[in-house]
Amino acid sequence: MEKRTGVVIPLAALYTKDCEAVGDFMALKPFADFCQACGFSVIQLLPVNDTGTQSSPYSGLSAFALHPLYIRIESLPEFEGALKDDKAFASAYKTYLKSNKYKNRFDYDKLTQEKYKLLHLLYSYAEKLAEGKKSSSKTGVNVVNAGDGSAAAIKFKAELDSFVQENSWVIPYAVFKNLKDSAMQASWKSWDEHLQKLSRDQIMLRFKNKALKSSHNFFVWCQMRAAEQFKDAADYVKSKDILLKGDIPILMNEDSTDCWAWPEFFNQDLRAGSPPDGENPSGQNWGFPTYNWARLEADEFNWWKNRIKTASQYYSAFRIDHILGFFRIWAVKDREGSAYLGHTEPYAFISRKELNALGFDDGRIRWLSRPHIPTGLIEDITWNHGEAHRFLSVVADRLGQEELWLFKKEIGVSGDIYSVHFCDDISKDANVKRALENKWNDRCLIEIEDDHFIPVYTYENSTAWKSLGWDEQQKIRQAFDELKVKENELWKAQALSVLTPIVHASSMIPCAEDLGVNLAVMPEVLQALEILSLKVVRWNRLWEEDGQPYYPLENYPNLSVATTSVHDSSTVRQWWQDEKQSVQAFIKAVDASSEDFTENMPFDEKTAAFVMENSAKCASALFINPLQDYLYLQQKYFLEDPQSERINVPGSVNSFNWTYRMPVSVEALSKDEEFIQRVQKVVKIHDGK
């Protein structure tokens, strides 16, 4: 691939004179002009799908629908007429402008609600105009010379019908959104049972219901206008010889149109996450359902292919989020309190018969796979032997006359423990539950199916494992090593099966998010499918070698995307200030003989240029960095608090995440010739032009 340099930014972060409150689709046009002046040939966006009440762009309410938040009200064809003739809209619009001036973080909830209010008023105006209705004292709509409105009505209906025919996904989306509005945005799993389980035929009937027509058509209209604006902006970006790169989140929010309308494609009883590690000793449970790949494959992966084709209307390249999940996903049972007892999907297992052959009888297997609760665990909390027995008997069965207990068969997940009421003493009740949950996780094996066992990810921490003799441990370790070989083949086969139709569904350039992945089969699969890998310069190191030196920039593969930071990481500025060992190793790697820079230097525009220009020497075909890291090339664009320049802080849920705005307008940047020249220097180093 030819070399290209670019910039990544959340769409909402764009700031122009025409979108002070929040970035929108049309803001891409002036931003593309600025990027062209800088020499950028790639603009990468974070996901722009509708996320409902969730500010995270990776928590999709729909795999297909665009977020109405990004519609520019002033560019809608209905705007001028409504501003002139509809008093309710004109008043609401004036209030919106007055109360939503530029801020360096935007209020997601407030802006989403206010944008929907304006869109509802505009649609109501357009609908009345099409129907030729006269002025109403309630709405303030004044339709002049509309006649009977038949021609206008036919045109309006034809527009909507055409969009529906070309985008069938909008039917369940419109029905779902309308039902959520009726339910005050409550999850579909809390709706009346018959609404939870509507078939697609029933969804279609509901969509066609005359009484609900206007409500459904509002959402169709929003998507139609959003698609028009995004396509217009995307085509403009393309006309500048700039690749627009999108982002396709792998997972769907459980409370999404797709999980509701296509439940067969998701494992609703499993949640995706990540296994235990140093920072997360209990693993991570992301709360999103995993995919039922077998059902997707039986449908020839049409849901995924349609998703990619829809994205390709706008993008020339796309980021495949968490590509590891296409090889294998860390799956956790619904209502498990943590991801500790998760497992990979797919998985390889060892059978009871095989364990018997290794010398482990059924009693020994029970010891390895089922936690044995000593009475003393609860007695240490209650200080009463009888009370400890009484509490344990609720969730466990005693082993004969021993002071050991096994969880009852009805206890299938740790959430079942927390559904039990042990006593009225709130503190004691909570302590008993926590102790039992910890014991619930204390096992070496998981019986994944009848007589099929897999190792717990951190099995060596279990009481059962520590009780084994050295010979027994060696036998099991060898069996586990054999499972790893089988799993690698399973994961390779699944990745090829799933990713092949996805990357071939369009002409977009596929780019993987493969951070922290150490699967032996991944490089082979990515190369076979010509998927670009991701290289974050500060993390791309030879971790197994003494001193953990940086991987030579000149040895980066051509089929890769290099970057200085990502949306989940700190910025270059924070990295320089907070990670001195890493900075020192970087300086040594890129300029070992120079004494001009040390890790103890303050971070300023000169330091930023040193980092950006040296990183640009990478051999990766694509070098795409966050706008924040480029802004450091000009001191006046530094914010006082470096933390406020971040997009997201993983592991936290608050109003700060995902609400970043550019600290300077696109218009002002476009006039800053000195800044543009500094960016151009970085681009020229990478692109070699």
XYZ file of C-alpha atoms in Angstrom:
689
model
C 0.000 0.000 0.000
C 1.066 3.582 -0.619
C 1.799 5.561 2.508
C -0.865 7.866 3.895
C -0.942 10.040 6.988
C -4.133 11.020 8.747
C -5.995 12.142 11.818
C -8.586 10.453 14.030
C -11.325 12.311 15.879
C -14.791 11.616 17.291
C -17.317 13.310 15.013
C -18.880 15.062 18.017
C -15.516 16.700 18.754
C -15.505 18.740 15.537
C -15.997 22.432 16.234
C -16.909 24.923 13.520
C -18.783 28.219 13.508
C -21.821 26.277 12.266
C -21.809 23.629 15.000
C -20.867 25.183 18.305
C -22.816 22.740 20.443
C -21.580 19.430 19.016
C -19.851 18.202 15.868
C -22.083 17.007 13.038
C -21.919 15.359 9.617
C -21.635 18.625 7.706
C -18.643 19.716 9.813
C -16.635 17.105 7.913
C -16.529 19.416 4.895
C -14.504 22.295 6.395
C -12.492 19.752 8.353
C -11.618 18.002 5.067
C -10.440 21.358 3.654
C -8.197 21.808 6.676
C -6.886 18.240 6.379
C -6.113 18.749 2.697
C -4.092 21.865 3.577
C -2.125 19.819 6.115
C -1.430 17.052 3.604
C -3.552 14.495 5.448
C -5.020 11.801 3.231
C -6.996 9.894 5.902
C -9.721 11.036 8.305
C -10.714 8.374 10.824
C -13.901 8.672 12.857
C -15.062 6.863 15.958
C -18.392 5.020 15.456
C -21.331 7.261 14.476
C -24.182 4.795 15.058
C -27.189 5.585 17.217
C -26.349 4.735 20.833
C -29.579 5.948 22.415
C -29.028 7.073 25.996
C -25.423 5.818 26.019
C -22.683 8.352 25.267
C -20.156 5.663 24.363
C -20.003 5.228 20.566
C -19.150 1.560 21.208
C -22.510 0.887 22.895
C -24.652 0.696 19.785
C -28.436 0.773 19.911
C -28.327 -0.156 16.234
C -25.697 -1.689 13.975
C -27.063 0.289 11.017
C -28.762 3.503 12.136
C -26.808 6.763 12.312
C -26.991 8.925 15.407
C -29.533 11.744 14.974
C -27.314 13.845 17.248
C -25.044 14.392 14.239
C -27.759 15.824 11.968
C -27.254 19.487 11.180
C -30.662 21.053 11.700
C -29.881 24.090 9.545
C -29.018 21.930 6.515
C -32.304 20.024 6.477
C -34.587 20.883 3.541
C -37.457 21.514 5.977
C -35.503 24.030 8.064
C -36.077 27.339 6.264
C -39.814 26.843 5.889
C -40.249 25.773 9.520
C -38.176 28.675 10.806
C -40.445 31.055 8.897
C -43.840 29.419 9.330
C -43.743 27.259 12.466
C -43.739 29.350 15.642
C -43.153 26.336 17.919
C -40.063 25.270 15.978
C -38.719 28.811 15.642
C -39.022 29.337 19.392
C -37.408 25.990 20.261
C -34.589 26.595 17.776
C -33.873 30.025 19.246
C -33.717 28.514 22.744
C -31.424 25.720 21.488
C -28.934 28.186 20.008
C -28.961 30.376 23.094
C -28.411 27.535 25.579
C -25.844 25.531 23.619
C -22.759 27.630 23.055
C -19.325 26.060 22.658
C -17.848 24.217 25.645
C -14.742 22.028 25.798
C -16.953 19.080 26.831
C -20.508 18.680 25.600
C -23.527 17.507 27.594
C -24.559 14.305 25.801
C -27.927 13.790 27.502
C -29.017 17.413 27.210
C -27.975 17.801 23.576
C -29.500 14.504 22.502
C -32.841 15.402 24.078
C -32.851 18.921 22.633
C -31.832 17.744 19.155
C -34.675 15.194 19.186
C -37.110 17.921 20.223
C -36.114 20.026 17.212
C -36.285 17.018 14.900
C -39.761 16.114 16.141
C -40.962 19.661 15.500
C -39.407 19.696 12.040
C -40.929 16.370 11.116
C -44.329 17.478 12.365
C -44.026 20.584 10.193
C -42.974 18.542 7.150
C -45.812 16.069 7.684
C -48.422 18.803 7.974
C -46.998 20.576 4.955
C -47.233 17.379 2.901
C -50.812 16.827 4.027
C -51.775 20.443 3.264
C -53.092 21.167 6.735
C -53.941 24.761 7.613
C -52.588 26.908 10.386
C -53.069 25.584 13.871
C -53.061 27.770 16.938
C -51.524 24.858 18.825
C -48.590 24.237 16.516
C -48.305 27.641 14.909
C -47.836 26.027 11.494
C -48.877 28.291 8.646
C -49.168 26.441 5.319
C -49.621 28.842 2.431
C -51.178 27.765 -0.898
C -50.712 24.118 -0.168
C -54.000 23.238 -1.808
C -55.117 19.763 -0.887
C -51.484 18.770 -0.463
C -51.874 15.667 -2.587
C -48.772 16.257 -4.737
C -46.677 17.178 -1.704
C -48.023 14.205 0.226
C -47.198 11.821 -2.617
C -43.664 13.203 -2.886
C -43.071 13.021 0.876
C -44.416 9.464 1.085
C -42.364 8.401 -1.947
C -39.187 9.690 -0.323
C -39.809 7.729 2.853
C -40.948 4.586 1.020
C -37.861 4.631 -1.186
C -35.575 4.862 1.837
C -37.370 1.975 3.538
C -37.115 -0.206 0.415
C -33.385 0.429 0.152
C -32.744 0.109 3.902
C -34.948 -2.664 5.305
C -33.127 -2.480 8.667
C -34.961 0.805 9.331
C -38.262 -1.064 9.858
C -37.312 -2.875 13.097
C -35.278 0.179 14.110
C -38.283 2.520 13.824
C -40.553 0.106 15.698
C -37.915 -0.441 18.398
C -37.281 3.287 18.878
C -40.995 4.014 19.110
C -41.482 1.268 21.701
C -38.542 2.610 23.717
C -40.089 6.069 23.668
C -43.337 4.570 24.970
C -41.388 2.746 27.689
C -39.472 5.881 28.774
C -36.284 4.351 27.275
C -36.468 1.243 29.485
C -34.692 -1.874 28.205
C -36.754 -4.061 25.890
C -36.259 -6.903 28.370
C -38.571 -5.048 30.758
C -41.358 -4.564 28.187
C -44.560 -6.596 28.160
C -43.660 -10.160 27.253
C -45.438 -10.161 23.884
C -43.466 -7.040 22.844
C -40.193 -8.664 23.861
C -40.748 -11.536 21.458
C -42.237 -9.998 18.337
C -41.360 -11.969 15.219
C -40.092 -10.046 12.214
C -43.482 -10.523 10.540
C -45.155 -9.028 13.600
C -42.654 -6.155 13.561
C -43.603 -5.481 9.945
C -47.309 -5.495 10.802
C -46.678 -3.055 13.627
C -44.627 -0.847 11.293
C -47.572 -0.704 8.872
C -50.114 0.039 11.609
C -51.897 3.214 10.489
C -52.275 4.502 14.048
C -48.474 4.283 14.511
C -47.529 5.430 11.004
C -46.487 8.957 11.953
C -44.449 7.781 14.955
C -42.565 5.228 12.873
C -42.059 7.539 9.924
C -40.405 10.100 12.191
C -37.529 7.698 12.788
C -37.388 6.761 9.108
C -37.215 10.466 8.230
C -34.402 11.052 10.754
C -32.367 8.212 9.262
C -33.077 9.341 5.706
C -31.898 12.884 6.411
C -28.892 11.693 8.440
C -27.842 9.391 5.587
C -28.220 12.220 3.059
C -26.019 14.537 5.094
C -23.392 11.918 5.883
C -23.221 10.778 2.246
C -22.883 14.373 1.074
C -20.047 15.004 3.534
C -18.361 11.650 2.819
C -18.413 12.320 -0.929
C -16.859 15.721 -0.307
C -14.055 14.129 1.741
C -13.465 11.637 -1.065
C -13.303 14.457 -3.631
C -10.292 15.790 -1.719
C -8.482 12.449 -2.245
C -8.894 11.742 1.451
C -9.874 8.290 2.706
C -12.681 8.389 5.237
C -12.103 5.546 7.685
C -14.938 4.266 9.866
C -15.071 2.159 12.984
C -17.195 -0.997 13.278
C -17.711 -2.058 16.923
C -17.673 -5.847 17.176
C -20.356 -6.090 19.878
C -23.897 -4.815 20.236
C -25.509 -3.426 23.345
C -27.934 -5.955 24.833
C -30.557 -3.201 24.710
C -30.363 -2.748 20.950
C -32.604 -3.105 17.933
C -30.464 -5.971 16.684
C -30.574 -8.081 19.858
C -34.332 -7.549 19.976
C -35.176 -8.091 16.295
C -32.558 -10.767 15.496
C -32.240 -12.639 18.828
C -31.159 -15.820 17.059
C -27.840 -14.180 16.127
C -26.869 -13.523 19.754
C -26.187 -15.644 22.821
C -28.445 -13.775 25.209
C -27.308 -15.890 28.182
C -23.622 -15.030 27.720
C -21.756 -11.736 28.104
C -18.508 -10.751 26.428
C -15.506 -9.566 28.401
C -11.847 -10.253 29.035
C -10.019 -12.750 31.264
C -8.296 -11.914 34.551
C -5.037 -9.990 34.328
C -2.817 -7.889 36.559
C -4.994 -4.781 36.368
C -8.266 -6.715 36.474
C -7.786 -9.789 38.696
C -11.447 -10.753 38.267
C -11.494 -10.084 34.535
C -13.894 -7.702 32.816
C -17.572 -8.238 32.058
C -18.573 -5.740 29.336
C -22.241 -6.668 29.514
C -22.658 -7.198 25.758
C -24.057 -10.527 24.475
C -21.785 -12.753 22.405
C -22.585 -13.865 18.866
C -24.159 -17.132 17.842
C -21.755 -17.674 14.969
C -23.397 -20.943 13.922
C -26.722 -19.186 13.290
C -24.999 -16.297 11.532
C -23.147 -18.733 9.297
C -26.387 -20.592 8.508
C -27.712 -17.247 7.273
C -24.535 -16.779 5.196
C -23.443 -13.956 7.537
C -25.959 -11.645 5.857
C -26.443 -9.524 8.973
C -22.718 -8.800 9.106
C -22.366 -8.363 5.335
C -25.263 -5.914 5.263
C -23.690 -4.022 8.124
C -20.431 -3.675 6.164
C -22.220 -2.728 2.941
C -24.143 -0.019 4.776
C -20.897 1.410 6.167
C -19.258 1.305 2.734
C -21.698 3.971 1.515
C -19.583 6.422 3.490
C -16.177 4.900 4.191
C -13.183 3.784 2.146
C -11.556 1.956 5.067
C -12.797 0.584 8.363
C -11.438 -0.369 11.755
C -12.506 -3.797 12.987
C -12.942 -3.283 16.710
C -11.550 -6.003 19.033
C -10.649 -8.370 16.200
C -9.581 -10.927 18.801
C -13.302 -11.518 19.373
C -13.650 -12.916 15.852
C -11.073 -15.571 16.737
C -12.376 -16.201 20.209
C -14.405 -14.187 22.696
C -14.175 -14.320 26.482
C -17.687 -15.379 27.448
C -19.259 -15.038 30.880
C -22.609 -16.402 32.020
C -25.325 -13.812 32.485
C -25.594 -12.724 36.153
C -22.062 -13.740 37.020
C -20.674 -11.050 39.274
C -17.313 -11.007 37.526
C -15.595 -12.507 34.500
C -13.411 -14.772 36.641
C -15.196 -17.970 35.600
C -15.462 -16.976 31.962
C -14.193 -19.106 29.112
C -13.270 -18.736 25.488
C -15.791 -19.327 22.734
C -15.006 -21.596 20.975
C -13.185 -23.827 23.445
C -11.487 -27.207 23.574
C -12.405 -29.491 26.470
C -11.133 -32.501 28.355
C -13.692 -35.246 29.001
C -14.424 -37.048 32.237
C -13.204 -40.231 30.568
C -9.876 -38.591 29.743
C -9.507 -37.316 33.290
C -10.270 -40.817 34.603
C -7.533 -42.155 32.318
C -5.099 -39.684 33.905
C -5.869 -41.192 37.301
C -8.552 -38.789 38.545
C -11.626 -40.642 39.781
C -15.033 -38.995 40.000
C -14.453 -37.878 43.586
C -11.182 -36.221 42.578
C -12.861 -34.562 39.608
C -15.564 -33.222 41.919
C -12.854 -31.773 44.167
C -11.305 -30.009 41.150
C -14.523 -28.709 39.584
C -16.844 -27.898 42.498
C -15.901 -25.518 45.325
C -15.891 -27.173 48.737
C -17.050 -24.681 51.375
C -15.705 -25.173 54.902
C -18.175 -24.307 57.640
C -15.487 -22.120 59.175
C -15.668 -19.712 56.211
C -19.096 -18.539 57.354
C -18.563 -19.182 61.045
C -15.741 -16.606 60.975
C -18.385 -14.054 59.987
C -21.287 -15.143 62.198
C -19.301 -16.317 65.236
C -22.077 -18.860 65.662
C -21.721 -22.464 64.490
C -25.474 -23.085 64.255
C -26.088 -19.888 62.349
C -23.285 -20.752 59.917
C -24.957 -24.121 59.267
C -28.322 -22.434 58.802
C -26.958 -19.939 56.269
C -25.014 -22.564 54.355
C -27.971 -24.920 54.140
C -29.837 -22.317 52.065
C -27.342 -22.453 49.188
C -25.335 -25.631 49.787
C -25.575 -29.294 50.745
C -23.406 -30.739 53.469
C -21.043 -33.587 52.646
C -22.097 -36.293 55.111
C -20.930 -35.370 58.601
C -17.979 -33.343 57.357
C -17.740 -29.620 57.896
C -17.678 -29.201 54.125
C -20.443 -28.112 51.798
C -21.138 -28.132 48.040
C -23.226 -25.481 46.313
C -26.676 -26.759 45.415
C -27.336 -27.511 41.744
C -29.792 -24.586 41.676
C -26.911 -22.176 42.238
C -25.757 -21.745 38.661
C -24.102 -18.321 38.816
C -22.856 -16.036 41.560
C -25.922 -13.860 41.032
C -28.010 -16.678 42.530
C -26.116 -16.233 45.789
C -27.011 -12.557 45.906
C -30.683 -13.286 45.341
C -30.797 -15.094 48.712
C -31.702 -13.309 51.971
C -29.636 -14.770 54.814
C -30.469 -12.410 57.665
C -31.784 -8.944 58.532
C -28.349 -7.732 59.608
C -27.397 -5.908 56.398
C -23.670 -5.938 57.079
C -23.577 -9.616 58.028
C -25.766 -10.571 55.068
C -23.414 -8.739 52.668
C -20.292 -10.291 54.199
C -21.728 -13.806 53.904
C -22.582 -13.230 50.246
C -19.132 -11.860 49.438
C -17.452 -14.803 51.133
C -19.622 -17.273 49.243
C -19.012 -15.496 45.936
C -15.256 -15.698 46.478
C -15.610 -19.396 47.227
C -17.816 -19.838 44.141
C -14.824 -18.798 42.027
C -12.453 -21.143 43.870
C -12.132 -24.063 41.460
C -9.614 -25.571 39.066
C -12.019 -26.866 36.406
C -15.339 -25.696 34.992
C -17.821 -28.356 33.923
C -18.845 -26.541 30.762
C -21.222 -29.308 29.667
C -22.047 -32.701 31.143
C -18.730 -34.512 31.533
C -16.861 -31.854 29.520
C -14.336 -29.783 31.485
C -12.183 -26.744 30.773
C -9.548 -25.114 32.998
C -10.310 -21.971 34.959
C -8.107 -19.213 33.509
C -6.282 -18.773 36.837
C -6.600 -22.391 37.959
C -3.262 -22.304 39.781
C -4.804 -19.952 42.369
C -7.460 -22.476 43.377
C -7.497 -24.410 46.631
C -7.962 -27.658 44.710
C -4.895 -27.114 42.514
C -2.666 -26.265 45.458
C -3.727 -29.489 47.149
C -2.530 -31.673 44.257
C 0.722 -33.536 44.292
C 3.478 -32.578 41.826
C 2.774 -35.629 39.630
C -0.934 -34.814 39.451
C -0.207 -31.198 38.557
C 2.124 -32.253 35.767
C -0.492 -34.572 34.269
C -3.116 -31.850 34.234
C -0.710 -29.214 32.896
C 0.166 -31.460 29.981
C -3.529 -32.006 29.256
C -4.114 -28.241 29.378
C -1.192 -27.639 26.988
C -2.775 -30.061 24.529
C -6.032 -28.105 24.794
C -4.177 -24.911 23.810
C -2.990 -26.516 20.583
C -6.538 -27.609 19.758
C -7.908 -24.172 20.645
C -5.517 -22.382 18.301
C -6.810 -24.469 15.434
C -10.414 -23.799 16.477
C -9.759 -20.060 16.675
C -8.007 -19.974 13.320
C -10.860 -21.844 11.657
C -13.482 -19.559 13.195
C -11.610 -16.374 12.263
C -11.243 -17.437 8.648
C -14.869 -18.532 8.518
C -16.196 -15.289 9.990
C -13.785 -12.632 8.748
C -13.595 -13.778 5.124
C -17.189 -12.824 4.222
C -16.903 -9.633 6.291
C -13.771 -8.252 4.602
C -15.000 -9.352 1.171
C -18.413 -7.696 1.601
C -17.043 -4.378 0.320
C -13.992 -2.755 -1.224
C -13.150 -0.941 2.017
C -9.637 -1.402 3.426
C -9.948 -3.563 6.570
C -7.865 -2.527 9.593
C -7.678 -4.556 12.795
C -7.700 -3.409 16.396
C -5.433 -6.178 17.678
C -3.862 -4.499 20.701
C -2.412 -6.779 23.334
C -3.167 -9.892 21.295
C -0.705 -12.753 21.512
C -2.431 -15.415 19.432
C 0.015 -17.436 17.369
C -2.533 -17.787 14.556
C -3.518 -14.120 14.269
C -0.649 -12.798 12.081
C -1.240 -15.651 9.648
C -4.965 -14.898 9.348
C -4.497 -11.128 9.049
C -1.918 -11.606 6.326
C -4.074 -14.096 4.449
C -7.018 -11.670 4.456
C -4.835 -8.566 3.943
C -6.101 -6.932 7.129
C -3.863 -4.184 8.492
C -2.698 -4.632 12.081
C -2.465 -1.803 14.635
C 0.816 -0.544 16.088
C 0.682 1.927 18.978
C 4.232 3.245 19.002
C 4.611 3.476 22.791
C 3.373 -0.121 23.254
C 5.114 -1.712 20.281
C 8.109 -3.041 22.176
C 10.133 -6.212 22.428
C 8.692 -7.077 25.797
C 10.594 -10.341 26.210
C 14.038 -8.760 25.774
C 16.147 -7.070 28.441
C 15.174 -3.433 28.775
C 12.086 -4.028 26.644
C 13.376 -1.932 23.720
C 11.081 -0.363 21.166
C 10.385 -2.330 18.028
C 12.352 -0.604 15.241
C 10.040 1.816 13.443
C 11.613 0.968 10.108
C 10.633 -2.675 10.604
C 6.914 -2.058 11.051
C 4.984 -4.076 8.448
C 3.617 -2.153 5.500
C 0.176 -3.653 6.141
C -0.292 -1.873 9.435
C -1.685 1.301 10.969
C 0.713 3.110 13.295
C -0.447 5.659 15.861
C 0.895 7.664 18.781
C -2.253 7.253 20.941
C -5.728 5.740 20.859
C -9.078 6.916 22.210
C -8.721 4.711 25.298
C -5.164 5.768 26.130
C -3.577 8.877 27.520
C -2.417 11.476 25.021
C 1.238 11.895 24.014
C 1.463 14.770 26.478
C 0.341 12.649 29.432
C 2.547 9.778 28.301
C 5.612 12.036 28.277
C 4.788 13.458 31.684
C 3.736 10.253 33.453
C 5.624 7.312 31.907
C 9.278 8.284 32.141
C 10.716 4.792 31.615
C 8.760 4.391 28.407
C 9.772 7.869 27.225
C 13.428 7.160 27.990
C 13.287 3.942 25.970
C 11.625 5.803 23.074
C 14.316 8.494 23.013
C 17.021 5.820 23.019
C 15.309 3.953 20.182
C 14.841 6.899 17.827
C 17.809 9.134 18.645
C 20.331 7.246 20.736
C 23.255 9.567 19.976
C 21.443 12.835 20.626
C 21.647 14.696 23.913
C 19.028 17.252 22.902
C 16.189 15.306 24.486
C 15.825 13.546 27.814
C 12.783 12.104 29.526
C 12.997 14.848 32.150
C 12.416 17.666 29.680
C 9.093 19.477 29.966
C 6.561 18.619 27.320
C 6.193 21.543 24.933
C 5.732 22.047 21.200
C 9.401 21.221 20.563
C 9.083 17.952 22.482
C 5.839 17.163 20.678
C 7.547 17.664 17.308
C 10.333 15.285 18.397
C 7.788 12.558 19.200
C 5.551 13.079 16.175
C 8.352 13.439 13.613
C 10.246 10.393 14.846
C 7.086 8.293 15.040
C 6.357 9.322 11.451
C 9.446 7.372 10.352
C 7.498 4.139 10.772
C 7.198 1.846 7.760
C 3.437 1.385 8.260
C 1.294 2.211 5.247
C -1.051 4.276 7.432
C 0.068 6.693 10.146
C -3.081 8.030 11.846
C -2.956 9.988 15.096
C -5.492 11.717 17.345
C -6.032 15.399 16.635
C -4.913 16.156 20.205
C -1.420 14.803 19.524
C -1.084 17.038 16.456
C -2.359 20.082 18.372
C 0.649 19.776 20.673
C 2.758 21.072 17.780
C 1.431 24.517 18.729
C 1.797 25.546 22.376
C -1.248 27.816 22.381
C -3.544 24.811 21.844
C -2.487 23.098 25.079
C -5.291 22.933 27.645
C -4.403 23.714 31.233
C -5.302 20.232 32.479
C -3.833 17.413 30.313
C -6.533 15.043 31.565
C -9.207 17.172 29.903
C -7.664 16.355 26.506
C -8.560 12.678 26.810
C -11.487 11.080 25.017
C -12.123 8.147 27.343
C -10.803 6.691 30.579
C -11.532 2.918 30.474
C -13.186 1.440 33.522
C -15.070 4.626 34.358
C -18.624 5.617 33.496
C -19.326 9.334 33.772
C -20.289 12.465 31.860
C -16.619 13.158 31.013
C -16.004 10.182 28.744
C -16.734 10.545 25.022
C -17.604 14.271 25.272
C -14.317 15.824 24.084
C -14.464 18.939 21.854
C -11.658 20.510 19.858
C -10.178 23.404 21.873
C -10.020 25.546 18.734
C -12.366 25.861 15.775
C -11.642 24.307 12.392
C -11.780 27.793 10.875
C -9.087 29.070 13.260
C -6.862 26.054 12.589
C -7.262 26.540 8.863
C -5.860 30.083 9.208
C -2.905 29.027 11.377
C -0.238 28.697 8.693
C 2.545 28.044 11.186
C 0.653 25.109 12.695
C -0.228 23.718 9.264
C 3.441 23.842 8.225
C 4.428 21.880 11.338
C 1.830 19.228 10.549
C 2.975 19.131 6.925
C 6.501 18.330 8.097
C 5.214 15.257 9.970
C 3.202 14.176 6.931
C 6.171 14.544 4.575
C 8.406 12.467 6.846
C 5.944 9.584 6.770
C 4.626 9.787 3.227
C 8.019 10.581 1.701
C 6.501 13.179 -0.596
